[in-house]
mmCIF file of C-alpha atoms and ligand atoms in Angstrom:
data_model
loop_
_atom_site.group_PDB
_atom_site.id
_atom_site.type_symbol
_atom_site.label_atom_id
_atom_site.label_comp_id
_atom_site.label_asym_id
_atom_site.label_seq_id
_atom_site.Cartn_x
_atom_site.Cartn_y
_atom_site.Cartn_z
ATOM 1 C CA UNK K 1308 17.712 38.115 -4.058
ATOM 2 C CA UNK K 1309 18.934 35.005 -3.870
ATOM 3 C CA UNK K 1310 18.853 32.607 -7.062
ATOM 4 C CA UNK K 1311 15.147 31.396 -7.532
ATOM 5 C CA UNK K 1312 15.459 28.221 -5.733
ATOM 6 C CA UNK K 1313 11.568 25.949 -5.047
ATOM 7 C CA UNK K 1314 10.619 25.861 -2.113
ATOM 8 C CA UNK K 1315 7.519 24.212 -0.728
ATOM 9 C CA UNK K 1316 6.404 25.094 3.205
ATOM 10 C CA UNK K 1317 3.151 24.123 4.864
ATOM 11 C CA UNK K 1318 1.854 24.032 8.211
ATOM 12 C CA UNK K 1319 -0.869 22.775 10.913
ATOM 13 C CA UNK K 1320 -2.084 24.414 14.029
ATOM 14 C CA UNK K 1321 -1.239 21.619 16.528
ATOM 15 C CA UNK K 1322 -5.317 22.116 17.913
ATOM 16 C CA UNK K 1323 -6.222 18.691 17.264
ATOM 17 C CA UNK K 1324 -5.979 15.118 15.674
ATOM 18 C CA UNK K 1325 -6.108 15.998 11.194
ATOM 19 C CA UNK K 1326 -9.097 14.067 9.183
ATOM 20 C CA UNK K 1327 -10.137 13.380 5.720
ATOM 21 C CA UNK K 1328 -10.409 17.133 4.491
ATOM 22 C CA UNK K 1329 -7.056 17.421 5.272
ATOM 23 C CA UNK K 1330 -5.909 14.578 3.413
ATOM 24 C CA UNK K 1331 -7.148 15.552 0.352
ATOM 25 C CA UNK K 1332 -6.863 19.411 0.652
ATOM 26 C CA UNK K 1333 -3.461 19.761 1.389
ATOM 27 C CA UNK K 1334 -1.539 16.547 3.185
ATOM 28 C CA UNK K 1335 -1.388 14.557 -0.384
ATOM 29 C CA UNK K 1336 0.187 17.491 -1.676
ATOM 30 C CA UNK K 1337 3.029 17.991 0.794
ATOM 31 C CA UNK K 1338 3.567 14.056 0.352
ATOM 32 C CA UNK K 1339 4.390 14.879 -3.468
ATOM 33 C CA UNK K 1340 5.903 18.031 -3.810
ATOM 34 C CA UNK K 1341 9.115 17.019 -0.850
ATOM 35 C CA UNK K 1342 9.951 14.833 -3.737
ATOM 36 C CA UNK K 1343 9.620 17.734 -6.340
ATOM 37 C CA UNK K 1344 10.777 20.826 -4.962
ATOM 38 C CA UNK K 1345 14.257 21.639 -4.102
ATOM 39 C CA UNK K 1346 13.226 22.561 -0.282
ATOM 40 C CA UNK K 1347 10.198 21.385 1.297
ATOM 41 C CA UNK K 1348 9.557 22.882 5.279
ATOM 42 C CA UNK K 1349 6.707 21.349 7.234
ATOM 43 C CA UNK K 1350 5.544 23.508 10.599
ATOM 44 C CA UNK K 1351 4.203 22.932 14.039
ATOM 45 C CA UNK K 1352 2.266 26.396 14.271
ATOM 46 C CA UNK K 1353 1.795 26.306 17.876
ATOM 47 C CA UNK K 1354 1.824 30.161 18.177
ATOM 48 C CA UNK K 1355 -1.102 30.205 15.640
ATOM 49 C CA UNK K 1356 -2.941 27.513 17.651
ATOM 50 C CA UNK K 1357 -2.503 29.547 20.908
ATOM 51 C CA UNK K 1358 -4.160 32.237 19.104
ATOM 52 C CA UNK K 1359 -7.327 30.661 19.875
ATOM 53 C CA UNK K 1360 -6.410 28.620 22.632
ATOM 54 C CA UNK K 1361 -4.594 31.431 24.799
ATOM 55 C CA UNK K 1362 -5.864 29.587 28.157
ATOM 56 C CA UNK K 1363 -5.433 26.060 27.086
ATOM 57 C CA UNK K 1364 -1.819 25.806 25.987
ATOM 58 C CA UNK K 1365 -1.862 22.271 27.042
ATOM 59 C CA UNK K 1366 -4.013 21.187 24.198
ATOM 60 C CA UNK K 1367 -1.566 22.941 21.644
ATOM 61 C CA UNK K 1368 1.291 21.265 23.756
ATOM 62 C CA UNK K 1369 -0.287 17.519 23.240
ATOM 63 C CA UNK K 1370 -1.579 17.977 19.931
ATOM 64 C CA UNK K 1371 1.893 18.723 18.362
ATOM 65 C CA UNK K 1372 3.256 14.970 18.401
ATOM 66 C CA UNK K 1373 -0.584 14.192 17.183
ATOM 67 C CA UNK K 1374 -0.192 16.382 13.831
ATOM 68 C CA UNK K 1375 3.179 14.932 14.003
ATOM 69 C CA UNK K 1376 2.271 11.721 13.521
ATOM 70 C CA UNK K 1377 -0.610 12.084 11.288
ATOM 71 C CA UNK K 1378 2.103 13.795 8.640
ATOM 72 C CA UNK K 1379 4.380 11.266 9.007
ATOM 73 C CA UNK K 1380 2.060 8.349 9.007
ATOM 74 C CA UNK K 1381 0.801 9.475 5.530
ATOM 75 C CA UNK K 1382 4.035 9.750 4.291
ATOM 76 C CA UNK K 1383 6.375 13.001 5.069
ATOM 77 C CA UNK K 1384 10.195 12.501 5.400
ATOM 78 C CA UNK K 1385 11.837 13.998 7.317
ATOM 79 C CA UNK K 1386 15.292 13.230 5.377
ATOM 80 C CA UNK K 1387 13.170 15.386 2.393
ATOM 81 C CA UNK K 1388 11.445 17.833 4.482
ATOM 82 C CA UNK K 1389 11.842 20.017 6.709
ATOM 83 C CA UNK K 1390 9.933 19.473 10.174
ATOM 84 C CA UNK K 1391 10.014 22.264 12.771
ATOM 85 C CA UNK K 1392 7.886 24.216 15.685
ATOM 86 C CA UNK K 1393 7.203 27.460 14.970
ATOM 87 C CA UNK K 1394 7.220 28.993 18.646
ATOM 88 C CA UNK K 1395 11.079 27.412 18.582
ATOM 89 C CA UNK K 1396 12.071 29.815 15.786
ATOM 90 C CA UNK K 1397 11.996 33.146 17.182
ATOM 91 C CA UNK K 1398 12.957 34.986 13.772
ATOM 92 C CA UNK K 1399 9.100 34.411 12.810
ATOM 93 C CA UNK K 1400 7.897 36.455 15.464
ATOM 94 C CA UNK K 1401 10.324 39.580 14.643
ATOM 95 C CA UNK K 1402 9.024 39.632 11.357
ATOM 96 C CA UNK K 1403 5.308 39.297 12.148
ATOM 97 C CA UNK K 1404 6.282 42.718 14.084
ATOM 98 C CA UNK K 1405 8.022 43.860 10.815
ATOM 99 C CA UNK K 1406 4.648 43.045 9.090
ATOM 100 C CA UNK K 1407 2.281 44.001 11.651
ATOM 101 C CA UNK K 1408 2.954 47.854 10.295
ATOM 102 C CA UNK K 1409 2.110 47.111 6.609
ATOM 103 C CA UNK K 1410 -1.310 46.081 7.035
ATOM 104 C CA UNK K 1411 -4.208 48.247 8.263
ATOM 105 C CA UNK K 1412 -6.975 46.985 10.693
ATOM 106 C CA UNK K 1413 -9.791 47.475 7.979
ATOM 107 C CA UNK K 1414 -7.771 44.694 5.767
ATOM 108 C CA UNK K 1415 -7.562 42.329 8.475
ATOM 109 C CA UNK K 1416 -10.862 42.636 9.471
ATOM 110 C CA UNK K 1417 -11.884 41.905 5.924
ATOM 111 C CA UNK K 1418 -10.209 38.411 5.832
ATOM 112 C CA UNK K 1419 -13.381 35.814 4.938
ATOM 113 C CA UNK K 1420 -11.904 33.398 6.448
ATOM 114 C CA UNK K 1421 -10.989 35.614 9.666
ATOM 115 C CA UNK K 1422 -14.262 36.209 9.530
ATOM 116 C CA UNK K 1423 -16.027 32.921 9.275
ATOM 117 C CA UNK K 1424 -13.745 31.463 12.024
ATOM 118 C CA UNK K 1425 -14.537 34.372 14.359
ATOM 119 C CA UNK K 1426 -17.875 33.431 13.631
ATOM 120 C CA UNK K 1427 -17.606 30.237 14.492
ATOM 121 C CA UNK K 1428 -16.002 30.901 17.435
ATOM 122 C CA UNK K 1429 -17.944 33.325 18.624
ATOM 123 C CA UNK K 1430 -15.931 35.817 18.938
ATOM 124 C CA UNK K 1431 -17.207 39.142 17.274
ATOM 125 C CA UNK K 1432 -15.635 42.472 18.754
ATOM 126 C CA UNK K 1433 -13.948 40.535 21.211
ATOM 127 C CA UNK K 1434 -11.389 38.560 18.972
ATOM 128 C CA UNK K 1435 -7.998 38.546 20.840
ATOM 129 C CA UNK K 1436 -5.479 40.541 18.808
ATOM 130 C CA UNK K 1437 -3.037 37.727 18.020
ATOM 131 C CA UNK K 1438 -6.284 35.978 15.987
ATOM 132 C CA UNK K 1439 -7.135 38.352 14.110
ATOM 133 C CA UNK K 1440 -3.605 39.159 13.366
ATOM 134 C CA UNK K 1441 -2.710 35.444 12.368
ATOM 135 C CA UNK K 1442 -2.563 35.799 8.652
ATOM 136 C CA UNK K 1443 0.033 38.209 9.322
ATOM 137 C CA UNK K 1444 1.819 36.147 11.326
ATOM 138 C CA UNK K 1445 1.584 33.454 9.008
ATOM 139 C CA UNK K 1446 3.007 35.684 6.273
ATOM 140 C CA UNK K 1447 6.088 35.706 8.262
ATOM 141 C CA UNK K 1448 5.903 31.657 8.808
ATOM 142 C CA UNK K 1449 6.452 31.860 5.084
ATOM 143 C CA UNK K 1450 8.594 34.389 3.584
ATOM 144 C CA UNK K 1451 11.233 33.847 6.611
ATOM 145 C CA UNK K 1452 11.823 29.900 4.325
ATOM 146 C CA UNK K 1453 11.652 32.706 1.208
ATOM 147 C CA UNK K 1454 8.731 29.697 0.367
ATOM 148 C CA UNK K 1455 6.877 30.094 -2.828
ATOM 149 C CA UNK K 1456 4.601 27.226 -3.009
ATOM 150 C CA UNK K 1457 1.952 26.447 -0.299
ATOM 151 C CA UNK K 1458 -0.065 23.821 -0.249
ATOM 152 C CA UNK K 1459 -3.019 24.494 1.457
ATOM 153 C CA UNK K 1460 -6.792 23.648 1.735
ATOM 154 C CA UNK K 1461 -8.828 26.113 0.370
ATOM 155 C CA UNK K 1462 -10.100 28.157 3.007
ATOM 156 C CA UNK K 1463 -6.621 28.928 3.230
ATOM 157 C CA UNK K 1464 -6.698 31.429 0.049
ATOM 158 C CA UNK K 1465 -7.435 34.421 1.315
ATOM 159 C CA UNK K 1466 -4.399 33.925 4.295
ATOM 160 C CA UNK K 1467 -2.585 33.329 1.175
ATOM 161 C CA UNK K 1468 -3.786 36.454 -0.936
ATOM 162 C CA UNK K 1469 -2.624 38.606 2.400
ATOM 163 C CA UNK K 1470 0.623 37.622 2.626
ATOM 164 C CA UNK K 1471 1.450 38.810 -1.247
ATOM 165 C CA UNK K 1472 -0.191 42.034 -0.621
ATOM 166 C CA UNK K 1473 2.712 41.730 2.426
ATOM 167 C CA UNK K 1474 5.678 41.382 -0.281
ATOM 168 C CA UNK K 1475 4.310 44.014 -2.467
ATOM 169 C CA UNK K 1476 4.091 46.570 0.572
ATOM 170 C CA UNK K 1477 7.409 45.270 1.770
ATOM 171 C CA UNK K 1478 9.013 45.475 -1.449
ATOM 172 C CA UNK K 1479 7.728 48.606 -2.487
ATOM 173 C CA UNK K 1480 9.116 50.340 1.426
ATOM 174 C CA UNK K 1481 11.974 48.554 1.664
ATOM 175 C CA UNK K 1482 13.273 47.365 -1.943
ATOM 176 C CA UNK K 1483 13.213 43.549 -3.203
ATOM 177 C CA UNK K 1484 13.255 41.456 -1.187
ATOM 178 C CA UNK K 1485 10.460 38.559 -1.419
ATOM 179 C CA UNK K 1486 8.704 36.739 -4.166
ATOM 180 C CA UNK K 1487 4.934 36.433 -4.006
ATOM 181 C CA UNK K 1488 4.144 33.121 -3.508
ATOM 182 C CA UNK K 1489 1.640 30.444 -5.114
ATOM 183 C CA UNK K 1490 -0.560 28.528 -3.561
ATOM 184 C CA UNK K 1491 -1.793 25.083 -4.708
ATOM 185 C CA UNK K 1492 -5.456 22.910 -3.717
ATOM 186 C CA UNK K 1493 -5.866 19.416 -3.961
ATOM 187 C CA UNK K 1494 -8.019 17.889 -6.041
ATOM 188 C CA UNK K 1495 -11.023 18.167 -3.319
ATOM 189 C CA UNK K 1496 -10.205 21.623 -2.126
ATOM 190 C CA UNK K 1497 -12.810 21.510 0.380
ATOM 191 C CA UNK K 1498 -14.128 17.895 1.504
ATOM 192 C CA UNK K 1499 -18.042 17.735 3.273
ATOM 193 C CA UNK K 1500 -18.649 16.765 6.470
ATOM 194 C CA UNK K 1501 -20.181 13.667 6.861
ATOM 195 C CA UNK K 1502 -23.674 15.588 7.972
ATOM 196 C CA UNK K 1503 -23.233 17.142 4.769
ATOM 197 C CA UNK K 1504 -21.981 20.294 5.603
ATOM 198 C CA UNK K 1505 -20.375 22.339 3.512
ATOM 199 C CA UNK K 1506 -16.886 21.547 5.400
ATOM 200 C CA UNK K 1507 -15.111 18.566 7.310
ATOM 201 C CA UNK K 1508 -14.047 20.419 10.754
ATOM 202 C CA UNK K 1509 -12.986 19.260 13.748
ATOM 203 C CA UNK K 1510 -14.982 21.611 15.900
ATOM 204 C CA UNK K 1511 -17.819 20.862 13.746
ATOM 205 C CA UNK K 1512 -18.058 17.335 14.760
ATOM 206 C CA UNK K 1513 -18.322 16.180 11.397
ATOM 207 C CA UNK K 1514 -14.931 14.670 10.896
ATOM 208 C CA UNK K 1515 -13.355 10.927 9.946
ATOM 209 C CA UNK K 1516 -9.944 11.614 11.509
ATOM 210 C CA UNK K 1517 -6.525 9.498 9.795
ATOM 211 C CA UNK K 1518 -5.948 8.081 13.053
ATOM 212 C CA UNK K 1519 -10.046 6.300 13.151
ATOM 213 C CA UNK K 1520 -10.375 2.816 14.098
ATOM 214 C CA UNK K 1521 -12.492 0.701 11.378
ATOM 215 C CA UNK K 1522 -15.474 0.806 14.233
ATOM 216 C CA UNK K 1523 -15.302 4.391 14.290
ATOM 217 C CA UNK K 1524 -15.188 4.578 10.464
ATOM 218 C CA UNK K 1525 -18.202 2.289 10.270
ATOM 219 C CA UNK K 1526 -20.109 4.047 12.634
ATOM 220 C CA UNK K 1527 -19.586 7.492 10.765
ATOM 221 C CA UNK K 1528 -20.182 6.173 7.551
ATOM 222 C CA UNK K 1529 -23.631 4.259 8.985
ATOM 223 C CA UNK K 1530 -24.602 7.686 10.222
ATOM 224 C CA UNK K 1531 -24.052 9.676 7.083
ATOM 225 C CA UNK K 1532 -27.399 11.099 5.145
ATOM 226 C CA UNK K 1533 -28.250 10.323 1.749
ATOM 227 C CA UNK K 1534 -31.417 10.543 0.833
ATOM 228 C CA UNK K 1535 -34.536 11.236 3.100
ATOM 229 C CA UNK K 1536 -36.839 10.038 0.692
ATOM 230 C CA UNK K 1537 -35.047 6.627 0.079
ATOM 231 C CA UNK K 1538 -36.927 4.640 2.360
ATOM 232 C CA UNK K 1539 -37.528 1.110 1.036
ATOM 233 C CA UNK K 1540 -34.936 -0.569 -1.176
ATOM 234 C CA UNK K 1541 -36.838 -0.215 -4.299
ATOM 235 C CA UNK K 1542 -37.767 3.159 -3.834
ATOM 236 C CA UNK K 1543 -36.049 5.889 -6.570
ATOM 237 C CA UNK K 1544 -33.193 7.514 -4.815
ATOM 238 C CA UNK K 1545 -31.243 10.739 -5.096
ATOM 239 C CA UNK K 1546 -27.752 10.969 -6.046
ATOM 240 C CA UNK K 1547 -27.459 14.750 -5.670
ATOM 241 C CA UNK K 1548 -26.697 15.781 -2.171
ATOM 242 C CA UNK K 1549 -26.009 12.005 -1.018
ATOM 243 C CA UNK K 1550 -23.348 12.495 1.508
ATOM 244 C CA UNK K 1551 -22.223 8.537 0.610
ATOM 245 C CA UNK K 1552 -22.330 9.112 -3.122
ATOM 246 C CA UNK K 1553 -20.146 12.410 -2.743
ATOM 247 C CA UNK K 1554 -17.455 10.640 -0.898
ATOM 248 C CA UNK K 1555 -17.535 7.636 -2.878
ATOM 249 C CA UNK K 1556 -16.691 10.202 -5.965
ATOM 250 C CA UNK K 1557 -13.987 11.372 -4.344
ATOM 251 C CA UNK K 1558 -12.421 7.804 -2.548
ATOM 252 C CA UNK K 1559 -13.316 4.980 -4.404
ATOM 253 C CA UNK K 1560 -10.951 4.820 -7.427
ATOM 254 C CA UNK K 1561 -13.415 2.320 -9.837
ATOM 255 C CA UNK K 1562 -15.383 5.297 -11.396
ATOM 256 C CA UNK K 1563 -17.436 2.845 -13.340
ATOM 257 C CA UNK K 1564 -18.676 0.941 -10.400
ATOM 258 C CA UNK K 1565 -19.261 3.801 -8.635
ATOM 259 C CA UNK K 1566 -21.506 4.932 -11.839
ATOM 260 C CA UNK K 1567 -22.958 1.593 -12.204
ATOM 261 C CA UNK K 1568 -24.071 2.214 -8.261
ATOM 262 C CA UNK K 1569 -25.436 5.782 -8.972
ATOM 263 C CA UNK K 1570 -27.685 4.495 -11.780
ATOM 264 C CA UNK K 1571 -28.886 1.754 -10.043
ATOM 265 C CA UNK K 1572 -29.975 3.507 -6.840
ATOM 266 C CA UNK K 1573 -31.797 6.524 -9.038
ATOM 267 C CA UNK K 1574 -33.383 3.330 -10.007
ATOM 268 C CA UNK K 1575 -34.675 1.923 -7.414
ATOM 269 C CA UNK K 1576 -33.285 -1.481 -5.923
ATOM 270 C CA UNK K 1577 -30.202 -0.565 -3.966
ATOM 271 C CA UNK K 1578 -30.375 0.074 -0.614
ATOM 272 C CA UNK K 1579 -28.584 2.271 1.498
ATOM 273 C CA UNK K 1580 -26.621 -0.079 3.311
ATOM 274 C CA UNK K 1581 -24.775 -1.463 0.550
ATOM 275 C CA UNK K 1582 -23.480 2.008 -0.906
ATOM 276 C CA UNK K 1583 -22.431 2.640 3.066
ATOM 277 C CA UNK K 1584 -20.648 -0.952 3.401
ATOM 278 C CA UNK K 1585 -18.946 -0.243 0.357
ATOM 279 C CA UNK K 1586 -17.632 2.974 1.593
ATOM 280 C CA UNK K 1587 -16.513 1.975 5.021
ATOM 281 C CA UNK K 1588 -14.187 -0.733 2.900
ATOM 282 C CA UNK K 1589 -12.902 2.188 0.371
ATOM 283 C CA UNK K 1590 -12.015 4.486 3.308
ATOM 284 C CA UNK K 1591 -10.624 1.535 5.809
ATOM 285 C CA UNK K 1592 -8.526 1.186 3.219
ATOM 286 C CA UNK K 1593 -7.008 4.532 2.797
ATOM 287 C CA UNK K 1594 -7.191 4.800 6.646
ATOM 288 C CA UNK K 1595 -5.579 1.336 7.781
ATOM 289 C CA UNK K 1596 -2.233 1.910 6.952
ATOM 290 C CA UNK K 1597 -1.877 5.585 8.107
ATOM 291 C CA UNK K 1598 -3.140 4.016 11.367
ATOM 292 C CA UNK K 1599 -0.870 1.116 11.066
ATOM 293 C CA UNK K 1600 2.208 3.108 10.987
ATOM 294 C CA UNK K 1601 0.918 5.917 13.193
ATOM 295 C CA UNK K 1602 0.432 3.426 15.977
ATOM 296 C CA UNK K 1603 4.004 2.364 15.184
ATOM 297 C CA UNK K 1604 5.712 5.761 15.265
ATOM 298 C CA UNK K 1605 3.184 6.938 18.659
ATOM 299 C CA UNK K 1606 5.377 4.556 20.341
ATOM 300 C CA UNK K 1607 8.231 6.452 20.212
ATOM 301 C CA UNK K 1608 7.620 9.705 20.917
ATOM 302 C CA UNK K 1609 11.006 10.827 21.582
ATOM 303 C CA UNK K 1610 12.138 9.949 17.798
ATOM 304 C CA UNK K 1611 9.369 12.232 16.806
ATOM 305 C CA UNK K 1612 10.686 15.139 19.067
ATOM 306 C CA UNK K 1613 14.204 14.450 17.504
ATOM 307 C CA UNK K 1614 12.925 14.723 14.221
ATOM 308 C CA UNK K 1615 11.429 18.260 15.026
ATOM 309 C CA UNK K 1616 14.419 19.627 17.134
ATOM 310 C CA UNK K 1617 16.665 18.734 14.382
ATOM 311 C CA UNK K 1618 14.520 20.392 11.802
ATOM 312 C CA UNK K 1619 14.062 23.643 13.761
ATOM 313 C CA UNK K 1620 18.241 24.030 13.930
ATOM 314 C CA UNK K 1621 18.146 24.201 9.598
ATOM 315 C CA UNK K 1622 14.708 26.509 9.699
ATOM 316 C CA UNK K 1623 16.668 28.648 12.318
ATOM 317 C CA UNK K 1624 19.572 28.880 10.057
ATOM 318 C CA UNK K 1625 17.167 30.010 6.757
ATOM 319 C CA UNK K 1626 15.528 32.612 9.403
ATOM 320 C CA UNK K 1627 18.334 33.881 10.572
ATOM 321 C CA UNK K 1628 19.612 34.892 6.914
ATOM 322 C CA UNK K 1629 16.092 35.899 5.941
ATOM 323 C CA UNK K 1630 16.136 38.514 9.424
ATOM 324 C CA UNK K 1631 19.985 40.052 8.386
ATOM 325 C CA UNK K 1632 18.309 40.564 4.456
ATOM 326 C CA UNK K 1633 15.063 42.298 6.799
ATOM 327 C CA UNK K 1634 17.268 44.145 9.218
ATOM 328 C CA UNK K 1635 19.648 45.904 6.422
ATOM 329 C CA UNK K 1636 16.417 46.654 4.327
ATOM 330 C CA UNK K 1637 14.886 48.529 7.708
ATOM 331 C CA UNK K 1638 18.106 50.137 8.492
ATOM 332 C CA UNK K 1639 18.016 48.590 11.503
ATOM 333 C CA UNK K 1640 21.218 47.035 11.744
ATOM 334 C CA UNK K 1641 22.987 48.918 14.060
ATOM 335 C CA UNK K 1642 25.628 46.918 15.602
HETATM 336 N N1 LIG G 3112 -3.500 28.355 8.993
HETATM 337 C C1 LIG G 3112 -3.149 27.010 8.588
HETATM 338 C C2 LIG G 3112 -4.338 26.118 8.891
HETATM 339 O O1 LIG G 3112 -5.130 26.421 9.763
HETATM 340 C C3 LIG G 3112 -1.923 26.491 9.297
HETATM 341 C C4 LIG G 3112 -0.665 27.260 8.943
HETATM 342 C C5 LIG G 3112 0.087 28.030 9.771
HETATM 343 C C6 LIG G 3112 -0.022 27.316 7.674
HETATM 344 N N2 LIG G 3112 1.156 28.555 9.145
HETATM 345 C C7 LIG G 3112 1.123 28.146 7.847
HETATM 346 C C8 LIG G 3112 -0.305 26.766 6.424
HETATM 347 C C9 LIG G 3112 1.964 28.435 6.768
HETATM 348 C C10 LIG G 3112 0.542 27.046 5.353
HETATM 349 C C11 LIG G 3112 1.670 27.904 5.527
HETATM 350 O O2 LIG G 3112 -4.464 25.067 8.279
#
C-alpha cells in the first residue's frame, strides 16, 4: 500500500442538466473538500449514464459539457481537481471485470437504490445487465483513484456500502490492496421536490435546475404547495409539510426571519404569496451567479473539453498504477 494519502473523487452521470438536490447533497461538498484533501478527482460517468440510456448515447454525449459546466459554475477547479470522462479511462472497465466475480447476483439485486431506480424506470426482470451491475462498476470508478472520501447524495449509500464489501472480498482473495472508503452527505442529504416529493429528480419533473432563469425560478416557486387549507390570508396555516417553508429552512440564511414568518402564518395573516416572493429572491440569489458564470464558460466549449482531456491523461496515469498493483495481485501479469 501506498502511504495513506486523502483523496476525494466524485462523479455525475452526464443524463441531464444538475438542480438544487444536487447542490446541497453533494456539489457544495466537492467545492470544499478540493481545497482540503490532498487529491480531489471529479468524473464524467458516461458509461454509467449509457447504462440506462443504451439507445440514446447522444443525450449522454451532450449532457457531458452540461454537468461540466454546472460543476464549474459553482465553483470546481480544475487547477485543484481532477476533471476526467470515465469511458476515456479504459483501466475502469478492466477492473469492473475484476469485480464483476466478487459479487453474487442476489447482492446486486438487493441494492435499494438499484431497486428503486429500476422501479422507476420500469424496468423489472428486464434491467439491462450493465444497470444492474453499475454499483460495481462504480466501485472500480473509485478504488482505481485508491479514493477514500466520496461525497455523495444520499441515495448514493448503499452504491457506497457495495463497493467496501468489494475491498474486503478483494483483499481477503487477493491480499491488501484497497482501503474502504467513507462517504460524506451534505447538510440536506436528500432535498424535496418542489411537489413535495420525497426527492428533487430530474425525471421526476420536480426539479429547480443551477442553470434556471429567474422566470423559471419564479414560476416553480409560484407553483409549489403549501398548505391546502390556507385559503384566505387570515386563515391559520400549516408549517409542516409546506413545500415553501421546507426550502426556506434550508436556503434562506436569516433563521429568525424565517421563524418570525412561520409563526406568523400558523397565525393567520400572511399569505402565500409573500413566503413564495421571498423564496424566489433567496434562491435567485444562490442561482444568479452559477448562471452568470455558466453562461460565460458555455461559450467556450472547447476550454471545457481541454480541461477534461487534460484531466483524463493524470487519472490515466493513477489507473494505470492501480491496474499493475491488480494485475500482480491476480497473477495475471504475464508478460
Ligand atoms: N451514481 C452517481 C450518481 O448517480 C454518479 C457516480 C458515478 C459517482 N461514479 C461515481 C459518484 C463515483 C461518486 C463516485 O449520482
Amino acid at each position: 500500500m501506498s502511504k495513506e494519502s486523502k483523496i476525494v473523487l466524485t462523479g455525475d452521470r452526464p443524463t441531464g442538466r444538475l438542480h438544487l438536490g444536487h447542490f446541497v447533497g453533494s456539489i457544495k461538498n466537492r467545492i470544499k473538500l478540493q481545497n482540503e484533501y490532498d487529491k480531489s478527482f471529479y468524473m464524467i460517468a458516461d458509461i454509467q449514464g449509457l447504462t440506462d440510456n443504451a439507445n440514446n448515447p447522444q443525450k449522454v454525449r451532450d449532457n457531458v459539457i452540461e454537468v461540466m459546466l454546472d460543476n464549474l459554475a459553482c465553483g470546481l477547479d480544475p487547477e485543484k481537481t481532477t476533471m476526467f470522462i470515465q469511458s476515456e479511462v479504459p483501466e475502469i472497465a478492466e477492473l469492473t471485470v475484476i469485480f464483476l466475480n466478487l459479487v453474487t447476483l442476489a447482492r446486486l439485486k438487493r441494492n435499494p437504490t438499484v431497486k428503486d431506480e429500476m422501479k422507476q424506470k420500469g424496468f423489472g426482470e428486464d434491467v439491462p445487465a450493465g444497470f444492474l451491475c453499475y454499483p460495481i462498476s462504480q466501485a472500480a470508478d473509485i478504488l482505481f483513484a485508491k479514493a477514500n472520501l466520496i461525497p455523495v447524495g444520499e441515495d448514493q449509500l448503499p452504491v457506497i456500502e457495495q463497493a467496501n464489501e468489494i475491498v474486503d472480498t478483494f483483499n481477503r482473495f487477493y491480499g491488501d490492496t484497497f482501503t474502504k472508503v467513507k462517504h460524506l452527505v451534505g447538510d440536506t442529504p436528500r432535498l424535496i421536490g418542489i411537489d413535495g416529493g420525497v426527492k428533487m429528480g430530474k425525471s421526476l419533473n420536480n426539479a429547480i435546475y443551477l442553470s434556471d432563469s429567474f422566470d423559471e425560478i419564479s414560476k416553480k416557486v409560484m407553483s409549489m404547495y403549501t398548505d391546502p387549507d390556507h385559503i384566505h390570508v387570515e386563515d391559520k396555516g400549516k408549517v409542516e409539510g409546506n413545500v415553501v417553508f421546507a426550502y426556506l429552512d434550508i436556503f434562506d440564511s436569516n433563521k429568525e426571519e424565517v421563524s418570525g414568518l412561520k409563526e406568523q402564518y400558523k397565525k393567520g395573516g400572511l399569505g402565500d404569496v409573500v413566503i413564495k416572493k421571498r423564496l424566489i429572491q433567496v434562491l435567485e440569489n444562490i442561482i444568479n451567479p452559477i448562471r452568470t458564470k455558466r453562461e460565460e464558460l458555455a461559450e467556450n466549449p472547447e476550454q471545457v473539453m481541454k480541461i477534461l482531456e487534460d484531466g483524463t491523461k493524470k487519472a490515466r496515469e493513477s489507473a494505470k498504477e492501480t491496474m499493475a498493483e491488480v494485475r500482480k495481485a491476480l497473477k495475471i501479469n504475464y508478460f
